[in-house]
């Protein structure tokens, strides 16, 4: 078991190496250079605009299509935190969702299959670089994985299933 715990940590170590490499060398990667720890995508300005309206208690013309993400950004702005907080939350949900992937692989097949799942998930750069973007994609992917795990293996947690499903519904409804 000690050997497996070592193997279990390898994908997370490689993931952290990718993350730190990108932070310090973002200008070398096609995904684009970071602005601090945040990368702005095409829709980022829209989310920021609606979040700013929400923090000013202006609910007119509020886009409810991505309301979950807008509320998250608005809470961060209201608490006077940096937008890097949203990125940290996205990384935190990546850690949780990768562990859920491991548990699903382990429960359905074996701990080695679970290890392979998190290895592929954490080392696939096109997905993981999205963690730096102020966009809904990573939270959608992460919460979808978490929801799948809870639905199949923790069915008794109906309120949590409902809350995550509603969060996802208002995160990327199309």
XYZ file of C-alpha atoms in Angstrom:
174
model
C 0.000 0.000 0.000
C 2.874 2.367 0.648
C 4.082 1.775 -2.913
C 0.646 2.580 -4.293
C 0.401 5.804 -2.278
C 3.637 6.857 -3.948
C 2.189 6.022 -7.382
C -1.037 7.811 -6.475
C 0.859 11.056 -5.825
C 2.813 10.979 -9.110
C -0.015 12.397 -11.305
C -0.541 15.248 -8.831
C 3.192 15.955 -8.774
C 3.349 16.009 -12.587
C 0.236 18.224 -12.639
C 1.867 20.680 -10.236
C 5.016 20.707 -12.385
C 2.890 21.575 -15.451
C 1.120 24.313 -13.512
C 4.331 25.878 -12.192
C 5.994 25.607 -15.597
C 3.070 27.438 -17.180
C 3.004 30.110 -14.464
C 6.664 30.952 -14.984
C 6.818 30.343 -18.748
C 3.347 31.232 -20.006
C 4.753 33.262 -22.875
C 6.184 30.053 -24.389
C 2.890 28.190 -24.556
C 0.361 28.650 -27.333
C -2.492 29.010 -24.814
C -1.302 32.537 -24.149
C 0.478 34.617 -21.592
C -0.973 34.991 -18.124
C -2.099 38.287 -16.631
C -1.016 37.534 -13.079
C -2.526 34.085 -12.608
C -5.578 34.825 -14.738
C -6.093 34.285 -18.456
C -9.036 36.121 -19.965
C -11.112 34.380 -22.597
C -13.693 35.722 -25.031
C -16.570 35.608 -22.513
C -14.580 36.801 -19.487
C -15.474 40.456 -20.023
C -19.172 39.537 -20.117
C -18.912 37.634 -16.815
C -17.047 40.529 -15.222
C -19.602 43.058 -16.490
C -22.572 41.125 -15.072
C -20.734 40.361 -11.824
C -20.029 44.072 -11.388
C -23.732 44.793 -11.956
C -24.628 42.156 -9.385
C -22.282 43.645 -6.774
C -24.021 46.998 -7.345
C -27.392 45.252 -6.803
C -28.417 46.001 -10.371
C -30.481 42.997 -11.452
C -31.790 44.483 -14.695
C -30.597 42.791 -17.867
C -28.818 40.109 -15.841
C -27.762 37.176 -18.019
C -29.065 34.085 -16.217
C -27.483 31.688 -18.726
C -24.179 31.662 -16.810
C -25.570 32.863 -13.488
C -23.572 30.409 -11.331
C -20.253 31.719 -12.604
C -21.419 35.332 -12.486
C -22.488 34.902 -8.848
C -19.135 33.289 -8.015
C -17.240 36.230 -9.521
C -19.628 38.699 -7.868
C -19.017 37.143 -4.443
C -15.259 37.369 -5.016
C -15.623 41.025 -6.053
C -17.981 41.799 -3.160
C -15.458 40.362 -0.691
C -12.798 42.557 -2.352
C -10.717 39.525 -3.287
C -8.542 39.236 -6.357
C -9.845 37.353 -9.416
C -7.048 34.874 -8.754
C -9.418 33.529 -6.079
C -11.698 32.217 -8.834
C -8.715 30.503 -10.457
C -7.728 28.947 -7.113
C -11.304 27.669 -6.705
C -11.078 26.133 -10.181
C -7.822 24.389 -9.224
C -9.350 23.186 -5.965
C -12.329 21.687 -7.814
C -9.873 20.023 -10.223
C -8.224 18.282 -7.276
C -11.605 17.129 -5.951
C -12.859 15.985 -9.363
C -9.629 14.098 -10.095
C -9.999 12.248 -6.798
C -13.610 11.432 -7.754
C -12.284 10.069 -11.071
C -9.844 7.908 -9.150
C -12.611 6.617 -6.868
C -14.883 5.830 -9.821
C -12.108 3.905 -11.580
C -11.211 2.104 -8.372
C -14.799 1.143 -7.496
C -15.681 0.004 -11.012
C -12.398 -1.727 -11.896
C -9.296 -1.391 -9.706
C -7.095 1.154 -8.001
C -4.723 0.996 -10.977
C -7.517 1.949 -13.376
C -8.341 4.847 -11.054
C -4.694 5.865 -11.137
C -4.675 5.758 -14.943
C -7.844 7.913 -15.010
C -6.375 10.683 -12.870
C -3.080 10.443 -14.755
C -4.805 11.099 -18.080
C -7.037 13.804 -16.616
C -4.318 15.720 -14.800
C -1.700 15.510 -17.546
C -3.894 16.418 -20.507
C -2.705 19.993 -20.927
C -5.498 21.371 -23.154
C -7.923 20.718 -20.312
C -5.661 21.689 -17.426
C -4.557 24.992 -18.946
C -8.239 25.978 -18.888
C -7.916 26.269 -15.109
C -6.178 29.595 -15.668
C -9.005 30.986 -17.795
C -11.766 33.080 -16.308
C -14.309 30.899 -18.125
C -16.945 28.365 -17.159
C -15.385 25.323 -18.838
C -13.270 23.976 -15.981
C -15.931 24.333 -13.338
C -18.380 22.626 -15.689
C -16.004 19.713 -16.294
C -15.046 19.419 -12.630
C -18.551 19.626 -11.212
C -19.830 17.203 -13.872
C -17.264 14.642 -12.707
C -18.106 15.300 -9.055
C -21.836 15.002 -9.784
C -21.324 11.742 -11.665
C -19.446 10.282 -8.717
C -22.059 11.381 -6.198
C -24.984 10.149 -8.319
C -23.479 6.685 -8.768
C -21.810 6.150 -5.394
C -23.432 8.522 -2.869
C -27.104 8.449 -3.925
C -28.301 9.209 -0.414
C -26.922 12.754 -0.708
C -29.931 14.013 -2.632
C -29.669 17.654 -1.525
C -26.026 17.824 -2.607
C -26.920 16.198 -5.937
C -29.689 18.771 -6.431
C -27.449 21.738 -5.546
C -24.622 20.645 -7.837
C -27.072 19.903 -10.667
C -28.606 23.392 -10.339
C -25.139 24.951 -10.180
C -24.152 23.125 -13.379
C -27.464 23.988 -15.058
C -26.809 27.701 -14.553
C -23.117 27.357 -15.357
C -23.293 26.155 -18.968
C -26.892 25.597 -20.002
C -26.371 25.211 -23.747
